[in-house]
mmCIF file of C-alpha atoms and ligand atoms in Angstrom:
data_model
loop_
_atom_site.group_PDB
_atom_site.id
_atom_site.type_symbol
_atom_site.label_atom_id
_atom_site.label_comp_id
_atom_site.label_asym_id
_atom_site.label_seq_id
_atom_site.Cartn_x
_atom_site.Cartn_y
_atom_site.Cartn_z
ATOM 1 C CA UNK Q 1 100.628 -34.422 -86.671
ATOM 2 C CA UNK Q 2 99.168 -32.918 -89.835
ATOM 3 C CA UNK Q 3 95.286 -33.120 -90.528
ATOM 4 C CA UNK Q 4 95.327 -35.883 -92.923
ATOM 5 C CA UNK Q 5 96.448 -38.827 -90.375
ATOM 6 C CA UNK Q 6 94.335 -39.173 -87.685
ATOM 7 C CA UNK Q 7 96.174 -39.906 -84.669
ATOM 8 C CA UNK Q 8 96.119 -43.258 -82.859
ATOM 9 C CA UNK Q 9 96.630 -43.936 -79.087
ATOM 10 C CA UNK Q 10 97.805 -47.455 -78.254
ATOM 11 C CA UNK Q 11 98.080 -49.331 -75.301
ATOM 12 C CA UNK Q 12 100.652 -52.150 -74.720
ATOM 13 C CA UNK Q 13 99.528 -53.855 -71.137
ATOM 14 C CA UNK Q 14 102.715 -55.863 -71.665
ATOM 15 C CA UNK Q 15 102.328 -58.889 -69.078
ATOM 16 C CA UNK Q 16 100.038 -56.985 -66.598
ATOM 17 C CA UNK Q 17 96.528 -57.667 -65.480
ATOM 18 C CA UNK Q 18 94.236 -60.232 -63.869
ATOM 19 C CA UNK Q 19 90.652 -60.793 -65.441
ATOM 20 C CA UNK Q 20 89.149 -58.131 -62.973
ATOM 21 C CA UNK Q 21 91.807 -55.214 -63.360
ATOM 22 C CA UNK Q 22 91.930 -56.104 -66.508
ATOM 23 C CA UNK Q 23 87.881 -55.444 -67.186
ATOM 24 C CA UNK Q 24 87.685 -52.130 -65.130
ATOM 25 C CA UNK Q 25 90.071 -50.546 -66.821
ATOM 26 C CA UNK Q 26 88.721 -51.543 -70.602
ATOM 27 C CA UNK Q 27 85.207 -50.407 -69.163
ATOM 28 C CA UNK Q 28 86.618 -47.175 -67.862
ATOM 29 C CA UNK Q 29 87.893 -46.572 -71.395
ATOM 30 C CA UNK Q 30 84.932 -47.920 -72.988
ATOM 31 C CA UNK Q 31 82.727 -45.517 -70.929
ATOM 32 C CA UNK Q 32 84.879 -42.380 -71.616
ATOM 33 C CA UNK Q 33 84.856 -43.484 -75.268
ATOM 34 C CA UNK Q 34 81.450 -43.674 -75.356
ATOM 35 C CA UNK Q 35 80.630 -40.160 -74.124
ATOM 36 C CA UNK Q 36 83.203 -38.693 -76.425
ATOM 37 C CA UNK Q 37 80.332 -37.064 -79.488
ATOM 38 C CA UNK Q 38 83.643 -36.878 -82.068
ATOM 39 C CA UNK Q 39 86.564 -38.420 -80.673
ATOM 40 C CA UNK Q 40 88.943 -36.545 -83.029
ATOM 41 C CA UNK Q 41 91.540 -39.817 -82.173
ATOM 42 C CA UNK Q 42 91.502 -43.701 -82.689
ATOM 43 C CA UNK Q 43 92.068 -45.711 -79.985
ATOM 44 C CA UNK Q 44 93.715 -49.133 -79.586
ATOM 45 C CA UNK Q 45 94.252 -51.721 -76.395
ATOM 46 C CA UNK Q 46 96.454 -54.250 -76.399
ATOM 47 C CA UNK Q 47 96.260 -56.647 -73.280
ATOM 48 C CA UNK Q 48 97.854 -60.058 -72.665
ATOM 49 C CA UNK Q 49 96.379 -62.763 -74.639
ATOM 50 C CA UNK Q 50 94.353 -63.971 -71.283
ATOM 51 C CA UNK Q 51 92.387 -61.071 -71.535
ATOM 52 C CA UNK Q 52 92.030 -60.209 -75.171
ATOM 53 C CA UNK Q 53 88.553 -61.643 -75.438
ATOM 54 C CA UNK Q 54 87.360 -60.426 -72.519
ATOM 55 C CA UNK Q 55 88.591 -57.137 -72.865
ATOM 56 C CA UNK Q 56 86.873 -57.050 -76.951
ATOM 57 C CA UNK Q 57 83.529 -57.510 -74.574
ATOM 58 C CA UNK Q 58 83.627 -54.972 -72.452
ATOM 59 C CA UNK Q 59 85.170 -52.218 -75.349
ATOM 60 C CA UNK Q 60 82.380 -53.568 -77.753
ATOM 61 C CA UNK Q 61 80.410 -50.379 -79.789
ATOM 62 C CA UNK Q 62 82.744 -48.242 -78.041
ATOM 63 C CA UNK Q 63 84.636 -47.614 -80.767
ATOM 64 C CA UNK Q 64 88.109 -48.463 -79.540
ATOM 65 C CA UNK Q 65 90.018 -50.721 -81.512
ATOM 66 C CA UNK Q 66 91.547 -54.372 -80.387
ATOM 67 C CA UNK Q 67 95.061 -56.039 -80.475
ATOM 68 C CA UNK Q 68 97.327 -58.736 -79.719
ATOM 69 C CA UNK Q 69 100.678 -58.187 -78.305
ATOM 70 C CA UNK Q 70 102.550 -60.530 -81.026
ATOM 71 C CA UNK Q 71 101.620 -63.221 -83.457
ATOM 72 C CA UNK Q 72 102.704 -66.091 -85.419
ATOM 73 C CA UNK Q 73 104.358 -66.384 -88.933
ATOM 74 C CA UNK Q 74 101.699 -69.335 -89.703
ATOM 75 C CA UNK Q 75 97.929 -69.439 -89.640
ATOM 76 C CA UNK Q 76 97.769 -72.422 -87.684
ATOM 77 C CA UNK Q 77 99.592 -76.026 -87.166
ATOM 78 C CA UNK Q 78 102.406 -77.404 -84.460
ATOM 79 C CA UNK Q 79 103.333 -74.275 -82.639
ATOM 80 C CA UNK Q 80 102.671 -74.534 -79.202
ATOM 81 C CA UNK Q 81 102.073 -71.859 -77.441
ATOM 82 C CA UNK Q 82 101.659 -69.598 -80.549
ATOM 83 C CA UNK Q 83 98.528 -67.463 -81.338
ATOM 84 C CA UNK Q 84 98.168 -66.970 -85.230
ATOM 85 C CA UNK Q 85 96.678 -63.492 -86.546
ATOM 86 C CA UNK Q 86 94.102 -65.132 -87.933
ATOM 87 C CA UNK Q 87 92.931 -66.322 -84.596
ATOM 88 C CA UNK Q 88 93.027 -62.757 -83.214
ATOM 89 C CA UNK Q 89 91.012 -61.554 -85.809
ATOM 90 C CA UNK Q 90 88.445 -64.039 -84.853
ATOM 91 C CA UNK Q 91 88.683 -62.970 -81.291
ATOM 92 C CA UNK Q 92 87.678 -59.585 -82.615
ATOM 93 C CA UNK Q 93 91.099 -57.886 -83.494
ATOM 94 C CA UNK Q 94 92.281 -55.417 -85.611
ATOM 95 C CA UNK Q 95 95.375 -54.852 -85.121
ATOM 96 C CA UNK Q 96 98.460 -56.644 -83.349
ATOM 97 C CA UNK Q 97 102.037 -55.307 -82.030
ATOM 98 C CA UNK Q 98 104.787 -56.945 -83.521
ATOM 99 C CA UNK Q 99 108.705 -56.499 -83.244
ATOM 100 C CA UNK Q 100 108.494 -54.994 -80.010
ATOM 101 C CA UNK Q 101 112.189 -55.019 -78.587
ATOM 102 C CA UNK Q 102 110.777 -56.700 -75.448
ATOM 103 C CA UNK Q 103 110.058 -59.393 -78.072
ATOM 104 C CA UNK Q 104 113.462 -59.183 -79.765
ATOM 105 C CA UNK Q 105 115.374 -59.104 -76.552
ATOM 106 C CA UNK Q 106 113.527 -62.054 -74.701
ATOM 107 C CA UNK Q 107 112.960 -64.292 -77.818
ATOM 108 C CA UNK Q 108 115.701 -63.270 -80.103
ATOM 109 C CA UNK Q 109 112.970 -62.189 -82.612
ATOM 110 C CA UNK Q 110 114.663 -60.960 -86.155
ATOM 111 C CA UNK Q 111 113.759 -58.110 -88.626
ATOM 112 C CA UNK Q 112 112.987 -60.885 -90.903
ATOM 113 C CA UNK Q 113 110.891 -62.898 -88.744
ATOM 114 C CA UNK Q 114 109.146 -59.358 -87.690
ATOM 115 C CA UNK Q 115 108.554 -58.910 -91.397
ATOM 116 C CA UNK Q 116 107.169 -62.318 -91.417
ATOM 117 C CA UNK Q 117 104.839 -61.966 -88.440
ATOM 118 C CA UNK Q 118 103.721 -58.619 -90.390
ATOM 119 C CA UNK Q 119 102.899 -60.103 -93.608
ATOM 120 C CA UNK Q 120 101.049 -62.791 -91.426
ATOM 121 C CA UNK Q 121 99.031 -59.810 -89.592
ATOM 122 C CA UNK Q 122 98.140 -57.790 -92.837
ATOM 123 C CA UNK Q 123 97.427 -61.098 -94.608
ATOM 124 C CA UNK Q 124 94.475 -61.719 -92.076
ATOM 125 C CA UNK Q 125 93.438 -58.603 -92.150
ATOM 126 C CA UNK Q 126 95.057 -57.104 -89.358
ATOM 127 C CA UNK Q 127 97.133 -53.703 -89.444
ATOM 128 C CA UNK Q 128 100.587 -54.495 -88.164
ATOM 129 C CA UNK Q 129 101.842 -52.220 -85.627
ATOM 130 C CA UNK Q 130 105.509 -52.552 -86.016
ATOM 131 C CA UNK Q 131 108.192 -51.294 -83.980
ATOM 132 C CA UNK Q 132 111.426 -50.313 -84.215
ATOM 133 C CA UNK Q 133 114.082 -48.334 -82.295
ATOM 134 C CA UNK Q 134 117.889 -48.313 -80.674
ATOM 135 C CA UNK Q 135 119.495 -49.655 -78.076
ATOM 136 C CA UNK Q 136 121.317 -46.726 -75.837
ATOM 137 C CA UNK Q 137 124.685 -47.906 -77.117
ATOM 138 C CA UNK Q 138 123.864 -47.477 -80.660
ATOM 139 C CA UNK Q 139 122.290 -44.165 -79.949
ATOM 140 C CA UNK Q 140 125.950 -43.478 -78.308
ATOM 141 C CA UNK Q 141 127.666 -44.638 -81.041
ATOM 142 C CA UNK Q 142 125.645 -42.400 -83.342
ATOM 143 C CA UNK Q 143 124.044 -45.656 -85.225
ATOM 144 C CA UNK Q 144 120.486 -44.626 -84.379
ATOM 145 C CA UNK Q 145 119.908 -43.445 -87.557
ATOM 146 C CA UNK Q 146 121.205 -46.543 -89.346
ATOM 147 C CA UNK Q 147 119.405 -48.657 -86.824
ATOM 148 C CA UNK Q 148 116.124 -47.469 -87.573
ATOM 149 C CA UNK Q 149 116.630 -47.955 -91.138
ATOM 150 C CA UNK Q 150 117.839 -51.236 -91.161
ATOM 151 C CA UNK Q 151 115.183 -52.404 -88.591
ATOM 152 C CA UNK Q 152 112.471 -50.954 -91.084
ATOM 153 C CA UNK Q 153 113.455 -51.969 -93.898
ATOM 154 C CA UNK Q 154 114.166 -55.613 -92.976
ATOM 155 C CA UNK Q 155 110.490 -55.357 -90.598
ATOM 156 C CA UNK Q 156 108.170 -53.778 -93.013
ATOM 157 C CA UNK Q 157 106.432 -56.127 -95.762
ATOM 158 C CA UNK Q 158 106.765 -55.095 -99.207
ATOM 159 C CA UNK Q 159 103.248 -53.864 -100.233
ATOM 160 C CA UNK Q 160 102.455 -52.778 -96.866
ATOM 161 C CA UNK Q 161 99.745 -49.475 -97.186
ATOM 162 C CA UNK Q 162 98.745 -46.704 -94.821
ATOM 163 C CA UNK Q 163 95.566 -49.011 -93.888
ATOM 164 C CA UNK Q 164 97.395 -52.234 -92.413
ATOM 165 C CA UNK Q 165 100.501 -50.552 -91.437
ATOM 166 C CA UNK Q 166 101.835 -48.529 -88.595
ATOM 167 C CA UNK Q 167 105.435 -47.945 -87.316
ATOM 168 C CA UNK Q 168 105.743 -47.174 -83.858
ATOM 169 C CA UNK Q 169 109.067 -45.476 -82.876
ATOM 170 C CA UNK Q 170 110.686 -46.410 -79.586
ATOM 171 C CA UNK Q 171 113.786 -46.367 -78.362
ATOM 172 C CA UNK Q 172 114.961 -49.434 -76.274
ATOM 173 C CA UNK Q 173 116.768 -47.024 -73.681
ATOM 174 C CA UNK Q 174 113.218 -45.162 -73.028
ATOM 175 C CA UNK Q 175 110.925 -47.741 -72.530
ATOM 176 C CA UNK Q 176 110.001 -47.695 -68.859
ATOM 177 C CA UNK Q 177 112.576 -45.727 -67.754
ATOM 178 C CA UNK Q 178 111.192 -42.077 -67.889
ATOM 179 C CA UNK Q 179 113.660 -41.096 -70.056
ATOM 180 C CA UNK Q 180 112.876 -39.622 -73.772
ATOM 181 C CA UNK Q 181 114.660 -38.229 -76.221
ATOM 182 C CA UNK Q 182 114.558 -34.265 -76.906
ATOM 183 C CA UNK Q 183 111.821 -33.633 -79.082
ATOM 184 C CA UNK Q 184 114.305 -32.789 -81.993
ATOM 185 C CA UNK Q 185 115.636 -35.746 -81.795
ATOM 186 C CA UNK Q 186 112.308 -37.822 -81.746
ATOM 187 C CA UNK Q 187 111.015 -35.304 -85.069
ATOM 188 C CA UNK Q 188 114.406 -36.066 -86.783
ATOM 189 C CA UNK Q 189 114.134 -40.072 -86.355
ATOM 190 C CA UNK Q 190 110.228 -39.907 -87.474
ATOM 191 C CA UNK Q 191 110.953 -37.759 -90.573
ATOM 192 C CA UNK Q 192 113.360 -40.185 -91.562
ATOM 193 C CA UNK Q 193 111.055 -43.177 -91.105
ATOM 194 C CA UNK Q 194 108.761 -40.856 -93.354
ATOM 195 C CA UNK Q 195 111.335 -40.606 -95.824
ATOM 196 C CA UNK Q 196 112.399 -44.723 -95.978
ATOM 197 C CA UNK Q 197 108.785 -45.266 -96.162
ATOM 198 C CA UNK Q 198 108.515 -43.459 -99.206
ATOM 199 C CA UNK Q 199 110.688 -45.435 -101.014
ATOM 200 C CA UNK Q 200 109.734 -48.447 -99.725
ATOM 201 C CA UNK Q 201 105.860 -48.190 -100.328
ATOM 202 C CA UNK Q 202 105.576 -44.608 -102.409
ATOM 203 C CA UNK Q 203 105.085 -41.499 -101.157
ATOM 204 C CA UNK Q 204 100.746 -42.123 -100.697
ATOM 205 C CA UNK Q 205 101.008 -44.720 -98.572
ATOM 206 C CA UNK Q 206 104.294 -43.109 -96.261
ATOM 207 C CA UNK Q 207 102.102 -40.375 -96.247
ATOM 208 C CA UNK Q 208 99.149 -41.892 -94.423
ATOM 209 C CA UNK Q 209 100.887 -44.274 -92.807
ATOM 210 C CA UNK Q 210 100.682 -43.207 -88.662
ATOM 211 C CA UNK Q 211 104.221 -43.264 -86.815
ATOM 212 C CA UNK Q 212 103.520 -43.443 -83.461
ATOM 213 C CA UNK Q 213 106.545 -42.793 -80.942
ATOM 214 C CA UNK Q 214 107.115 -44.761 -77.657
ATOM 215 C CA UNK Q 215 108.669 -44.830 -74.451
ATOM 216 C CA UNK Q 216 108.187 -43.496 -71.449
ATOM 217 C CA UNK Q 217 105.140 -41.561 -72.937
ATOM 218 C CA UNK Q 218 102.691 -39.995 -70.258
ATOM 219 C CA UNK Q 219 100.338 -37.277 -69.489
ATOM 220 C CA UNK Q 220 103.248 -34.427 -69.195
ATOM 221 C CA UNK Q 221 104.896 -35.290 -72.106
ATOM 222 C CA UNK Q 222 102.523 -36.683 -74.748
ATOM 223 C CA UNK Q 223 100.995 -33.313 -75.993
ATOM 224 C CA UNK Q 224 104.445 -31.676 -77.596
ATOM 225 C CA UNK Q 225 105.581 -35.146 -78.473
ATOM 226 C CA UNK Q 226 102.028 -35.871 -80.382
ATOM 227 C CA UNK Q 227 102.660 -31.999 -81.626
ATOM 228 C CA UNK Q 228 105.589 -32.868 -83.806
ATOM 229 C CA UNK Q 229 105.089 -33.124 -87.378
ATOM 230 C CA UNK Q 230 105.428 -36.892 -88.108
ATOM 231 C CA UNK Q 231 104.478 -38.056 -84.785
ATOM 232 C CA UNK Q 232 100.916 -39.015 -85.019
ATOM 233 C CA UNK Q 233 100.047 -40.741 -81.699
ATOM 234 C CA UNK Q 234 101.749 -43.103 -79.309
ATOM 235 C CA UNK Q 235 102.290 -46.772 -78.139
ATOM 236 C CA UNK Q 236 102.301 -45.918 -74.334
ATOM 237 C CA UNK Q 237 103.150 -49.010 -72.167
ATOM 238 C CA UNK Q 238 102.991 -47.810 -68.395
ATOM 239 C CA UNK Q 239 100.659 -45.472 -68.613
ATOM 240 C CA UNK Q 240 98.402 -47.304 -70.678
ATOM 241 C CA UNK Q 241 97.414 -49.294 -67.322
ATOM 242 C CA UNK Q 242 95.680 -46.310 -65.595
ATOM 243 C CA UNK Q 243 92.364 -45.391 -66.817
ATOM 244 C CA UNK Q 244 92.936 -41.452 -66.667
ATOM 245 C CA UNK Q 245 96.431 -41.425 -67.262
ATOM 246 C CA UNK Q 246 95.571 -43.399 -70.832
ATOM 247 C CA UNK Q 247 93.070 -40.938 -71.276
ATOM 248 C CA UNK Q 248 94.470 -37.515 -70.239
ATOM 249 C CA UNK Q 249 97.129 -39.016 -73.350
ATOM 250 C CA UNK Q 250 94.330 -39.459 -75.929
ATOM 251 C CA UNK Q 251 93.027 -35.586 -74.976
ATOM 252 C CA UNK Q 252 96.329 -34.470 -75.744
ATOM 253 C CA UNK Q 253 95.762 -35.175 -79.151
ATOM 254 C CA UNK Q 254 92.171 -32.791 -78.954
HETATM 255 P P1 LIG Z 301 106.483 -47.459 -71.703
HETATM 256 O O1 LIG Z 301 106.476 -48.650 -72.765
HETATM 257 O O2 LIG Z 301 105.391 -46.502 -72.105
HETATM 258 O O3 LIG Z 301 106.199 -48.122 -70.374
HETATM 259 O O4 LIG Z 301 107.822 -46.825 -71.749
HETATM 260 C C1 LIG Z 301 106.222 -48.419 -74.120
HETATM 261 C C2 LIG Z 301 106.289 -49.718 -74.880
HETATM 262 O O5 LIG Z 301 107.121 -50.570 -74.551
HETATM 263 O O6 LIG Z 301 105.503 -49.941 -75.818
#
């Protein structure tokens, strides 16, 4: 995590949360936020569409950042069920997760419709936080490497920039399970992201652009992992649901 990108710290509540846990835990955020004179981190939550405008309340002037969980290609029109990115940026976002396996497993979403979905994000002014990452067979089989650069070059949008961009990192096999990858490993796959980026957008924007890793990230593991060299924050699932635990993450970065 070198000086020039400012890490991030995002939180994917995945399908968790009535209104009221919900609104504690953005206020406990917002209220650490707050008292923070320099946070020396950004900070992003990400709850379930329910909550989204709830949750932009109670995190309002406290500096941390807003997103949605997924989006559609289109602005608006016949897609029930759909939320556009232009309608989370009128709820207050600015950013939204897209790509997330989760999303590729359960809806058989595509690198090209992530790509899509990106371009949609970016186009209303959203950063994209994309995310990419292989199955525990392909890491077996030694395709990780291929994987990752297959899934980002098919996911990322071509003029994408360091300002509405971010790749998060996260292997299928360590989401939720506890399980990581040595930190070699996770250093090796995030210097290669670094490296496709540059030829996809040139070597400014790959520069800026924040890589965040995830899976199975948490208060024991996140400082080394947010130590390594193109890992510049995390998109923290689990843990993101607990107040302090979400927190003691971000002070890693410190
Ligand atoms: P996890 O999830 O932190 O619970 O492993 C991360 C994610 O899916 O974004």
């Amino acid at each position: 995590m070198p000086n020039d990108r400012r890490p991030l710290i995002a939180g994917n509540w995945k399908m968790n949360g009535q209104k009221s846990d919900g609104l504690s835990l953005a206020e406990a955020l917002a209220q650490r936020m707050k008292a923070e004179s320099d946070p020396v981190f950004d900070m992003v939550v990400c709850p379930p569409f329910t909550l989204v405008a709830d949750v932009g309340n109670a995190i309002a002037d406290s500096g941390i950042g807003l997103g949605g969980q997924d989006c559609h290609t289109a602005e608006n029109g016949a897609h029930t069920g759909d939320i556009s990115a232009t309608m989370l940026s009128d709820i207050g976002c600015g950013f939204v997760i897209v790509g997330h396996s989760e999303r590729r497993t359960d809806h058989g979403e595509t690198d090209l419709g992530v790509k899509a979905k990106a371009a949609a994000a970016q186009a209303a002014g959203l950063c994209a936080i994309i995310c990419i990452g292989e199955t525990e067979a392909e890491r077996d089989a030694g395709q990780t490497f291929d994987v990752v650069k297959t899934q980002l070059s098919g996911s990322v949008p071509d003029g994408s920039t360091a300002a509405n961009t971010v790749i998060a990192y996260e292997p299928v096999w360590a989401i939720g399970t506890g399980r990581t990858p040595s930190l070699e490993e996770v250093q090796e796959v995030h210097a290669l992201i670094r490296e496709e980026l540059t030829k996809a957008v040139g070597e400014s924007h790959a520069n800026g652009t924040r890589v965040l890793y995830g899976g199975s990230m948490k208060p024991e593991n996140a400082r080394e992992l947010i130590a390594l060299e193109d890992v510049d924050g995390g998109l923290i699932g689990g843990a993101s649901l607990k107040a302090e635990d979400f927190w003691a993450i971000a002070q890693s970065c410190v």
